XYZ file of C-alpha atoms in Angstrom:
592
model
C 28.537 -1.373 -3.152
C 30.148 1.621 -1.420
C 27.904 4.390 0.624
C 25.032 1.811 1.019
C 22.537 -0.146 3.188
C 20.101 -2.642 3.655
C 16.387 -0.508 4.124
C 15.693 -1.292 7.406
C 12.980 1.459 8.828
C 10.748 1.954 11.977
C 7.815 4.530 11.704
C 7.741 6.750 15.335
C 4.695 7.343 16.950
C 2.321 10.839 15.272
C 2.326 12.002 19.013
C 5.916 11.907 19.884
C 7.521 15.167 19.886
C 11.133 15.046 17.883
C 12.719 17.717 20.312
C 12.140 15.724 23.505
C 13.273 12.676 22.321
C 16.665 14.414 21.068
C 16.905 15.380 25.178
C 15.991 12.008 26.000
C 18.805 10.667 23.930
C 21.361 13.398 24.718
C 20.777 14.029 28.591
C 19.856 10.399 29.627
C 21.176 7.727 27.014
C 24.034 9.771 26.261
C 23.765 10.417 21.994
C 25.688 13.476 20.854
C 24.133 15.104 17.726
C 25.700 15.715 15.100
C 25.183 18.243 12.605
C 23.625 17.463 9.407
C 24.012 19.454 5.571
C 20.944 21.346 5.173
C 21.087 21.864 1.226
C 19.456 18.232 0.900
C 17.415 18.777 3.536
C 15.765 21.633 1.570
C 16.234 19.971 -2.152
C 14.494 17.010 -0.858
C 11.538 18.518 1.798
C 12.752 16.817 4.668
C 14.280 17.204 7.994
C 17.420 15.215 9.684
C 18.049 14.407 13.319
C 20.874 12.725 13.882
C 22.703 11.107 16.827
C 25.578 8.860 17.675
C 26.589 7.262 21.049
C 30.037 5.967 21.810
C 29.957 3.357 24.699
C 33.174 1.471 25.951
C 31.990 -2.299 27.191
C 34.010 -5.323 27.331
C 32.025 -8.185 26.082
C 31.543 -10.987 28.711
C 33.509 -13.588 26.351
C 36.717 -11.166 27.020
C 35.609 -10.808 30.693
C 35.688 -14.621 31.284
C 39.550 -15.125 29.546
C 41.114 -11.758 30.077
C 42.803 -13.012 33.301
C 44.937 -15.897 31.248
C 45.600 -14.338 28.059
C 48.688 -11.963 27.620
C 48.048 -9.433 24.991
C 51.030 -7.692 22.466
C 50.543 -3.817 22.262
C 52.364 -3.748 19.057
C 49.594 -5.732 18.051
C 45.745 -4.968 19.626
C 45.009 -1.610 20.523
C 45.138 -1.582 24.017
C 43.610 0.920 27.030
C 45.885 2.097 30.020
C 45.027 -1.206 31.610
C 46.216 -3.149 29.173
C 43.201 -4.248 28.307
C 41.583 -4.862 24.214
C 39.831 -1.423 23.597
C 36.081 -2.266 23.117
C 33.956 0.244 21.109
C 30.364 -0.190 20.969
C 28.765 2.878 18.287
C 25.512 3.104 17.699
C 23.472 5.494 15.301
C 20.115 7.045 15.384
C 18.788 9.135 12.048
C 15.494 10.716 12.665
C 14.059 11.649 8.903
C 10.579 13.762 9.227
C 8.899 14.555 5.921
C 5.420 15.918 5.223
C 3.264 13.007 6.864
C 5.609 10.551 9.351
C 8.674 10.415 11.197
C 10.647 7.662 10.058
C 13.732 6.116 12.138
C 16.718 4.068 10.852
C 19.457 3.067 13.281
C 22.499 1.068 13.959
C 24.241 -1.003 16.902
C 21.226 -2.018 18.348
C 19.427 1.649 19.056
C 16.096 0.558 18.552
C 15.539 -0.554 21.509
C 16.480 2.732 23.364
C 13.379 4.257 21.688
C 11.137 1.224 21.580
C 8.110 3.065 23.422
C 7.981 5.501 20.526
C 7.844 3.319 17.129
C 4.456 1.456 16.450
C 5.097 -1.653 16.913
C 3.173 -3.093 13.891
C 4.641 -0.564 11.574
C 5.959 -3.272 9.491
C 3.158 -5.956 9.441
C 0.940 -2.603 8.458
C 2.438 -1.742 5.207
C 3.045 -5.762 4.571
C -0.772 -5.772 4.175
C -1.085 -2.984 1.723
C 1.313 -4.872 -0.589
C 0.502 -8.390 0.174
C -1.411 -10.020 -2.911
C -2.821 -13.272 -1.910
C -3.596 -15.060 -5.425
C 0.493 -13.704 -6.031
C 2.425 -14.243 -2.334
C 3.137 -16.805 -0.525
C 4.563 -16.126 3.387
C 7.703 -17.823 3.557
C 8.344 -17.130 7.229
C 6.560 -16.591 10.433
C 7.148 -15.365 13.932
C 4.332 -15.447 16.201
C 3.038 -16.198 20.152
C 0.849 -18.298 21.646
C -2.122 -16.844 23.707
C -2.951 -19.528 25.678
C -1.196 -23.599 26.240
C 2.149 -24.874 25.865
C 3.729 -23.430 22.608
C 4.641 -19.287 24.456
C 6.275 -18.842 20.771
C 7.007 -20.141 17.501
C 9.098 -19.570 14.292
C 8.366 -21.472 11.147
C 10.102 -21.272 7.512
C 8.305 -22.921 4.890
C 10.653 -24.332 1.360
C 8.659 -23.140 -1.026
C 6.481 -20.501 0.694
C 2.739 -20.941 2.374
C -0.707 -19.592 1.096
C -2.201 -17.093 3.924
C -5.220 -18.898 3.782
C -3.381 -21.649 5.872
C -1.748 -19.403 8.493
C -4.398 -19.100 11.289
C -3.960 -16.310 13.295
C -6.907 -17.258 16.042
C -5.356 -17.894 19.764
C -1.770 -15.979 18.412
C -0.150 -13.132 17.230
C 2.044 -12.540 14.281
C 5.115 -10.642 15.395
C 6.823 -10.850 12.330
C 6.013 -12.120 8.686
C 8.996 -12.577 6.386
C 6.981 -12.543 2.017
C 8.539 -12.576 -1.607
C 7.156 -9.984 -3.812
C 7.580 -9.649 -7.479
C 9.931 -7.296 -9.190
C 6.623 -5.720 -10.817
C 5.148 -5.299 -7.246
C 8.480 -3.392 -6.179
C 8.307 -1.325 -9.496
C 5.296 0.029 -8.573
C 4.569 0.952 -5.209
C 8.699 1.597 -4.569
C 9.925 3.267 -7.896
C 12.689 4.469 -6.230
C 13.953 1.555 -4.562
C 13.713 -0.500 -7.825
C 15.144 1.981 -10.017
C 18.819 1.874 -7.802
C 18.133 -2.109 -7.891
C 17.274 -2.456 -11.247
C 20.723 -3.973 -12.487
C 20.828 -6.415 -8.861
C 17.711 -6.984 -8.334
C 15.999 -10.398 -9.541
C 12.462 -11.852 -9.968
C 11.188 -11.418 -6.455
C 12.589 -9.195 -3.442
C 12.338 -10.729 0.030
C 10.557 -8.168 2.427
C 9.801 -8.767 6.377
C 7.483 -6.910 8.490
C 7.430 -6.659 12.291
C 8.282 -3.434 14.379
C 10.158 -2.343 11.153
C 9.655 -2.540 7.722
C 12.989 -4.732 5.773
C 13.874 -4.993 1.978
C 16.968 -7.050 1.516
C 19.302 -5.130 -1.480
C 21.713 -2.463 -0.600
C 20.748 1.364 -1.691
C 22.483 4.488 -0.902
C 21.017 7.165 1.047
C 19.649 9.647 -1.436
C 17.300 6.368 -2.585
C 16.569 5.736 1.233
C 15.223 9.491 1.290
C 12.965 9.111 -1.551
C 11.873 5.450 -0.157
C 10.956 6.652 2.512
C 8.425 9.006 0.709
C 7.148 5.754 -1.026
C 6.196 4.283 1.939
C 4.482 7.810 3.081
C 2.363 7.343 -0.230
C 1.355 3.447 0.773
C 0.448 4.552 4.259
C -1.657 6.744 2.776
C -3.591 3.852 1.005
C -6.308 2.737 2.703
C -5.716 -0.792 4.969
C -6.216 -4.097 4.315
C -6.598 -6.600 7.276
C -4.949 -9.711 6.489
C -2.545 -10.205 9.812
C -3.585 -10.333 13.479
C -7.454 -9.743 12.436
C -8.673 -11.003 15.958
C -6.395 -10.474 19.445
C -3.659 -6.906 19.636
C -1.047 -7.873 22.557
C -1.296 -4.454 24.798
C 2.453 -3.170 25.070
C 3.670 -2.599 28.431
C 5.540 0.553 27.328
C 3.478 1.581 24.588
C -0.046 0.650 26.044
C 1.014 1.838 29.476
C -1.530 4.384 30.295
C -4.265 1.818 29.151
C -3.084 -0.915 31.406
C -3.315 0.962 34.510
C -6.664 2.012 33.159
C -7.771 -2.009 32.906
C -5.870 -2.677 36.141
C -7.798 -0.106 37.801
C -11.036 -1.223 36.334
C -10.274 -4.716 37.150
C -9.130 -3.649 40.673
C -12.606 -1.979 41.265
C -14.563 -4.838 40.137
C -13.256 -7.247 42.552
C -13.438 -5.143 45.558
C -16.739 -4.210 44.504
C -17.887 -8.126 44.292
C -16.622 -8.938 47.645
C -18.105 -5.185 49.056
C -21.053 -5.095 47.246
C -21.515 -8.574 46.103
C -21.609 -7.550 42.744
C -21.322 -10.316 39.777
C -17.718 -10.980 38.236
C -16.031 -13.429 36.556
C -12.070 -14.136 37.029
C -9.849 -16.996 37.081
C -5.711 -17.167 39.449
C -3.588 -19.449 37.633
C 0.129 -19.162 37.274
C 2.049 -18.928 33.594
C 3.608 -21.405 35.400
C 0.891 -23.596 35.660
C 1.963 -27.451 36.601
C 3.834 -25.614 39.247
C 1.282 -23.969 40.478
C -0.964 -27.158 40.517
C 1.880 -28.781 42.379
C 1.053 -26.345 45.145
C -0.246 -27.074 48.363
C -0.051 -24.249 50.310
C -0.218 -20.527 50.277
C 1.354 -17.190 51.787
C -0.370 -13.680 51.104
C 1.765 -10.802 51.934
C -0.008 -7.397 52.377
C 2.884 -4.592 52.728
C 2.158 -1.395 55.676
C -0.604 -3.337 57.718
C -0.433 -2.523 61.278
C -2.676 -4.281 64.242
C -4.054 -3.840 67.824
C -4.238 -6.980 67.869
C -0.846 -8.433 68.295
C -1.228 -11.615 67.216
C -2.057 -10.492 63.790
C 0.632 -9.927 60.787
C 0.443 -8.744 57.604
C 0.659 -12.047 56.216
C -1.845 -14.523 55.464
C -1.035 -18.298 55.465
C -3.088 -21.612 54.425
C -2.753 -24.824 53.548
C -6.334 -24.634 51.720
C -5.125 -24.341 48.413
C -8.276 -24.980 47.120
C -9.031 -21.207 48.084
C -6.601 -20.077 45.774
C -7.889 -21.875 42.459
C -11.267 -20.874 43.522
C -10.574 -17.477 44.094
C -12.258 -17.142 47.828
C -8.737 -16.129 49.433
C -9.844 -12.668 47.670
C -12.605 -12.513 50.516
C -9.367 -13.358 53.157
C -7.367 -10.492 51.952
C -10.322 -7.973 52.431
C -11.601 -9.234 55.790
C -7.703 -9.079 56.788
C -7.294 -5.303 55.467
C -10.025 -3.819 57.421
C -8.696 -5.520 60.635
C -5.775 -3.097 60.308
C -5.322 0.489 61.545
C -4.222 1.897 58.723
C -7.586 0.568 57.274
C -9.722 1.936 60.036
C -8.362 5.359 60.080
C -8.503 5.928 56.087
C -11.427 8.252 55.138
C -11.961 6.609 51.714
C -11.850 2.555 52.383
C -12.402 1.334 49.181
C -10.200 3.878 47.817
C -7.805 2.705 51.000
C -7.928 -1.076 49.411
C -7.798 -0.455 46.031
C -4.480 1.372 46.264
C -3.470 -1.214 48.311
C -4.027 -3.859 45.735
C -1.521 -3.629 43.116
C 1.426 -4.344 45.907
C -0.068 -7.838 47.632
C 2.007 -10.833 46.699
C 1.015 -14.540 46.362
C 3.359 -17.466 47.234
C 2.781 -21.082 46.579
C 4.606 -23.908 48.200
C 4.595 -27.764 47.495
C 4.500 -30.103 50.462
C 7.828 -29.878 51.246
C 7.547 -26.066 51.606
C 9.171 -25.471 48.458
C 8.713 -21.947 46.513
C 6.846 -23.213 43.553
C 5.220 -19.752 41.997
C 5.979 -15.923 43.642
C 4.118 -12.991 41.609
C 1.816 -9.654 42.539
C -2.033 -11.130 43.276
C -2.640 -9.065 40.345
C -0.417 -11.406 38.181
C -2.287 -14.703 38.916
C -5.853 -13.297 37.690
C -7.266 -14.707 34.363
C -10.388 -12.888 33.277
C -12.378 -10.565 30.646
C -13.422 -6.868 30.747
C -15.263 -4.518 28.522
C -13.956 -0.480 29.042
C -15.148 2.377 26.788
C -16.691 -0.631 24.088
C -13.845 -2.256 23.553
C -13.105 -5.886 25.476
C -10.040 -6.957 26.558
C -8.486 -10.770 28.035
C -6.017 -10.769 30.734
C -3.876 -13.899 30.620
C -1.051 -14.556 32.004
C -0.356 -11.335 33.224
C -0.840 -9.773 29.553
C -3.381 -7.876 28.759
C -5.087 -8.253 24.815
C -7.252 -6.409 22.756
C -10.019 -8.502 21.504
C -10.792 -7.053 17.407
C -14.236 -7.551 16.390
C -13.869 -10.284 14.089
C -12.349 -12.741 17.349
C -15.618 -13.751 18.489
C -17.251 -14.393 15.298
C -14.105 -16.599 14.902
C -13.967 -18.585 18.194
C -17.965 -19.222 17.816
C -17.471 -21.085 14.812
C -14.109 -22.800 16.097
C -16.272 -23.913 18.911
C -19.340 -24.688 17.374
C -16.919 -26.727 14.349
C -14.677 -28.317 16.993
C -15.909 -28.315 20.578
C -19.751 -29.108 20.277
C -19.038 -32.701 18.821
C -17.303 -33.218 21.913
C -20.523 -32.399 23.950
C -22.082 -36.761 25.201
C -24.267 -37.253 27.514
C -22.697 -40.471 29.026
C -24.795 -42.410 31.046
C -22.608 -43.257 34.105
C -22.167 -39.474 34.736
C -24.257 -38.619 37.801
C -27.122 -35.924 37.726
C -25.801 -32.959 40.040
C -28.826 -32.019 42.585
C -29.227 -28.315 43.133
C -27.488 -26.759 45.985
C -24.734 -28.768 46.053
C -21.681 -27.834 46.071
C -18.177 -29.208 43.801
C -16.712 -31.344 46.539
C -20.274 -33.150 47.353
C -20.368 -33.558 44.106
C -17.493 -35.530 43.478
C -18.157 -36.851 46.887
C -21.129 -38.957 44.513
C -18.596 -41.592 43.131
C -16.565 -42.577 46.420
C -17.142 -46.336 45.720
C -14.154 -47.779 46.425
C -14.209 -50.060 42.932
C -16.080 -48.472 40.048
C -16.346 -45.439 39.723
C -12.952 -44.843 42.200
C -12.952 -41.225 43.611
C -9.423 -39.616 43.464
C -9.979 -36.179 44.216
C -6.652 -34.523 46.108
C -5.247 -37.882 45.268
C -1.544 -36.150 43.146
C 0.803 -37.793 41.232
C 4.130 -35.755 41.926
C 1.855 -32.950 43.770
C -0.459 -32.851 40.818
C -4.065 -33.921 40.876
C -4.136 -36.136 38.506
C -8.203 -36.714 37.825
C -11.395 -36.108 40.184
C -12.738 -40.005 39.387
C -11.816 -42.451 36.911
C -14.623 -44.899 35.753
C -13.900 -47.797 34.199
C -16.302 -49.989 31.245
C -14.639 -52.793 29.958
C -11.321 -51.939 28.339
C -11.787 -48.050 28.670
C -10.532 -46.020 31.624
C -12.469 -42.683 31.641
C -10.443 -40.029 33.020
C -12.788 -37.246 34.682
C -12.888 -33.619 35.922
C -15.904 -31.463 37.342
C -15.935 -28.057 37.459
C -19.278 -26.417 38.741
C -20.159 -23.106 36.412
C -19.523 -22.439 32.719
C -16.816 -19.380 33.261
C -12.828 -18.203 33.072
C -12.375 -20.988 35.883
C -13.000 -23.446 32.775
C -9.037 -22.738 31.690
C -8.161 -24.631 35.496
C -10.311 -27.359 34.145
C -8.496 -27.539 30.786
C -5.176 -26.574 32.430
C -5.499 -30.103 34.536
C -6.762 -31.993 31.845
C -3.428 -31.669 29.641
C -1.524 -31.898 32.163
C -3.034 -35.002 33.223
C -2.777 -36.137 29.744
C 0.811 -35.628 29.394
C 1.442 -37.605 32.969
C -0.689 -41.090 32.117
C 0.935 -40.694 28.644
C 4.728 -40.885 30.305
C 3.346 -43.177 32.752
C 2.348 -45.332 29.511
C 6.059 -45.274 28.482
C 7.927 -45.850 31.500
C 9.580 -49.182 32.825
C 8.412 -48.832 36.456
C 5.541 -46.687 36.755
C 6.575 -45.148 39.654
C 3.750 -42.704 39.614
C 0.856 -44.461 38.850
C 2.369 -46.516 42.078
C 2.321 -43.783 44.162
C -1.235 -42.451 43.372
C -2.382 -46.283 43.948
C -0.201 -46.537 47.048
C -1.684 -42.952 48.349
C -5.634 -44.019 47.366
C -5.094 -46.528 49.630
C -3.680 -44.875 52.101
C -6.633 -42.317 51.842
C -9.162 -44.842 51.417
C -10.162 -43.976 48.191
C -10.304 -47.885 46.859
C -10.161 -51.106 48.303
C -7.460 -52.993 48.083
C -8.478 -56.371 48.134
C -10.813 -55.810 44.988
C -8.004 -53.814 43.159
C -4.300 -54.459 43.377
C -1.558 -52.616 42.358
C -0.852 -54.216 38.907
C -5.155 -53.872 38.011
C -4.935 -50.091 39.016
C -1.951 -49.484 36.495
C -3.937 -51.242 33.820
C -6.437 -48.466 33.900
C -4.610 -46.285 32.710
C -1.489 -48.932 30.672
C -3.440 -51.094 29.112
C -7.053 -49.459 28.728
C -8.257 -46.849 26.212
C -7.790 -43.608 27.606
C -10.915 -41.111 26.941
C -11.477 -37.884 29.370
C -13.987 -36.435 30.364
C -15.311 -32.477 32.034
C -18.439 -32.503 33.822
C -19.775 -29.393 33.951
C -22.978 -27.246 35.623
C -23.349 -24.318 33.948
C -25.356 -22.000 35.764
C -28.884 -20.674 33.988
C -28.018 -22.516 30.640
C -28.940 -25.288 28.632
C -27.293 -28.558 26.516
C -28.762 -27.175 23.654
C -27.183 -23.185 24.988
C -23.701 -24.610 25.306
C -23.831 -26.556 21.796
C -24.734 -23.212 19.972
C -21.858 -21.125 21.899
C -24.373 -19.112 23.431
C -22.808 -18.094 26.783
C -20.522 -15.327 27.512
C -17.588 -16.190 28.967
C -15.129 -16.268 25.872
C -11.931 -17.782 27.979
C -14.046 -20.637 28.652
C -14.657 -21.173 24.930
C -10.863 -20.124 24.040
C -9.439 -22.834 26.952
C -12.513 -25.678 25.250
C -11.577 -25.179 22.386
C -7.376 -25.316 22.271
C -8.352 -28.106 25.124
C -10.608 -30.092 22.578
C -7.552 -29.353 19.495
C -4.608 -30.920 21.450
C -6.801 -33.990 22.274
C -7.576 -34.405 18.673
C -4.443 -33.824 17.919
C -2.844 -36.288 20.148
C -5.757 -38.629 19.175
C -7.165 -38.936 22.583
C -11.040 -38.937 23.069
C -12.665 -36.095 24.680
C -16.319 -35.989 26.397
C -17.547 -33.067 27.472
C -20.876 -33.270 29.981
C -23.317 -31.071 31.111
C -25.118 -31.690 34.320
């Protein structure tokens, strides 16, 4: 069909001002603009922008064969080189009537004004028009929050109820739906009216960052679209996608991140200064390499010293520091050594502005590189700023909606709390001491056997393992009920996943190594337990894990009715407690 086009439309942002972005595009991205007939510009109410760019780029396929390829100019259009000409056009329409700003584009331009569309345009009007007795979802993009799927894309044959897409822990980025032709008849007239004679029972229609009907129209039918959608923005919402966590753009949501990174700057200082209370994890999105890790290098940029002997860097091979979060203390103590530190007026104004440019290295033991990222990067926690509360995980900051903890109580009440045995050979923990003494409680050489810093391939592969007849129970401690939970359930998986290729390999080199190195370490005795008895354990026994944890100031009964606050420590028990069932692995959780 000639003069015609898939509807493909982004909405731009209410604030963004149409003559600045036409300077944007013309003075740095290099659009032209084009002039535009006015009469339908009047005859309809609306107002054109338009602007095309014409970049010359030789495609990196060309770049790589160019050199043995001989090219005929009677033949390919070629540049004074002698090279293939290579065109890239791209098209930006700018269409303004009495409510929004709508954009349509070609060649790709939507990214050059990604900061100015709202980025769940699409998904917005999807759930205006989405009938659930009627629609089925046939496709769905979406990320992970936390654990090993980052993303996911799933197409179902003959489309999926909504009731069975669960949208706690992810984020729908885009949602691909059928409608009927009677749904399309009435909330776009227009639209079906051109495609009455095409179009057939249902209409597929995709929402992400843009809003996507499949079926060509021309542009007079695009116009008065486009006012169709106007009048079903104008409808009031229906939450149906995304109901619990918003993923805070980093071009978009700028101004707010530095507002969180600020607040979340001041809040550590302040608990080190002040020795105020507050809650944060540091774990890599890289986390088995940052497990593998066992030492650390802080770099703090434009430090000076008197003291010669002092650097700007700070270097351990504690790396216990940096999972607990006490190297924060190290970087302050090491600040106000400096001059720089000494002469500011404003020290805490001094550090915090400081903050936001220390980096964090990891190495293994052969002084390997294994994670490299701003301090800032590494912290896992919550905060709360102007009534609204926010996660920070892995580096990305979300908006928690108000539904999200009504959710994640009952996932962890439904899923989690079954978990919650009081198993007999788990020792009380005595006040006052600390997570190392604790685990200090089962060095006995037999039964329990006390592996803590005992790694398989750099990672610590369990605290203690305790064995009762044919089961092997795998366990970690953690002391407190908090974000520091997610290291807990970070090991445990990744323990998991080890003993379960251990199961499956021919030599168990591994699970030879860890024996070999217990010995070494004097963790078990050897002449009670040989090497073929300690690869049993975890070959030829049932496998069941178990946390130990102390929560501090609540009960059992507290932690079976979800009634603490730290909701990353839910979030991490909960996925932690769904994988195990999942894999069907048995999963104790204690509280001491």
């Amino acid at each position: 069909m000639a003069n015609t086009s898939d509807l493909k439309v982004y909405l731009i942002k209410k604030d963004e001002n149409i003559e600045k972005l036409s300077e944007y595009l013309v003075d740095e991205k290099g659009y032209i603009e084009v002039n535009t007939k006015n009469l339908i510009q009047k005859q309809m109410n609306v107002t054109f922008l338009f602007l095309l760019s014409n970049s010359y780029n030789k495609p990196d396929w060309y770049n790589l064969i160019h050199s043995y390829i001989e090219l005929d100019a009677s033949i390919f259009k070629l540049d004074q080189k002698q090279d293939l000409l290579f065109y890239n056009h791209s098209f930006i329409g700018i269409i303004e009537d009495s409510d929004n700003k709508y954009l349509i584009c070609g060649g790709g331009a939507a990214n050059t004004l990604y900061k100015s569309i709202e980025q769940s345009f699409g998904i917005k009007i999807l759930e205006r028009l989405f009938d659930q007795d009627e629609n089925k979802i046939e496709m769905v993009d979406d990320k992970g929050l936390i654990g090993d799927i980052l993303a996911s894309s799933r197409y179902y044959r003959r489309g999926r109820s909504i009731i069975y897409e669960d949208d706690f822990g992810k984020y729908f980025q885009k949602i691909l739906v059928r409608l009927s032709k009677d749904q399309i008849e009435s909330v776009l007239p227009e639209y079906a009216k051109f495609r009455s004679k095409k179009m057939g029972d249902s209409v597929a229609v995709s929402g992400s960052n843009c809003f996507n009907i499949k079926g060509k129209i021309d542009f007079i039918t695009l116009i008065k679209t486009l006012k169709d959608i106007s009048t079903i923005l104008r409808s009031p919402p229906k939450p149906l996608f995304n109901t619990k966590l918003k993923p805070l753009s980093s071009r978009s949501d700028k101004s707010l991140i530095l507002q969180l990174e600020n607040l979340l700057i001041s809040k550590i200082i302040l608990m080190i200064l002040k020795k105020r209370e507050f809650d944060f994890d540091i774990c890599s999105k890289d986390i088995e390499a940052f497990y593998s890790s066992s030492a650390y290098e802080i770099c703090i940029p434009i430090l000076s010293f008197t003291d010669k002997n002092q650097k700007n860097t700070i270097t351990s091979d504690d790396i216990d520091k940096i999972r607990t979060g006490s190297f924060i203390d190290e970087i302050i103590i090491h600040i106000q050594k400096s001059k720089e530190y000494k002469a500011a007026q404003n020290k805490i104004n001094f550090i915090h502005n400081l903050f936001t440019s220390i980096y964090l290295k990891t190495y293994d033991s052969s002084s390997h590189v294994t994670t490299e990222d701003k301090i800032i990067n590494y912290i896992q926690t919550e905060l709360n700023h102007k009534n609204i509360s926010y996660f920070l995980l892995d580096s990305v900051w979300y908006e928690l909606k108000t539904k999200f903890d009504d959710d994640l109580n009952e996932k962890f009440i439904r899923r989690v709390t079954k978990n919650i045995n009081n198993l007999q050979f788990i020792k009380n923990w005595p006040i006052g001491m600390d997570e190392n003494e604790y685990n200090e409680l089962y060095d006995n050489k037999v039964n329990p056997i006390f592996l803590h810093k005992i790694l398989i391939g750099y990672i610590e592969i369990c605290d203690v393992i305790y064995i009762e007849k044919n089961v092997t129970y795998i366990i970690h401690v953690k002391d407190d009920l908090d974000s520091k939970i997610r290291d807990l359930t970070s090991q445990a998986f990744i323990s998991s996943r080890i003993i379960e290729e251990e199961k499956r390999s021919k030599n168990k080199e591994n699970l030879k190594k860890l024996y070999k190195s217990a010995v070494a370490n004097k963790r078990l005795d050897s002449s009670k337990i040989d090497e073929n008895c300690f690869i049993e354990y975890f070959t030829k026994n049932k496998i069941e894990y178990c946390l130990v944890v102390r929560p501090k100031g609540k009960t059992e009964k507290d932690i079976k009715e979800g009634k603490f606050s730290s909701r990353i420590a839910k979030f991490s028990l909960f996925e932690l407690s769904t994988i195990m069932y999942g894999g069907e692995m048995k999963l104790h959780i204690v509280i001491r």
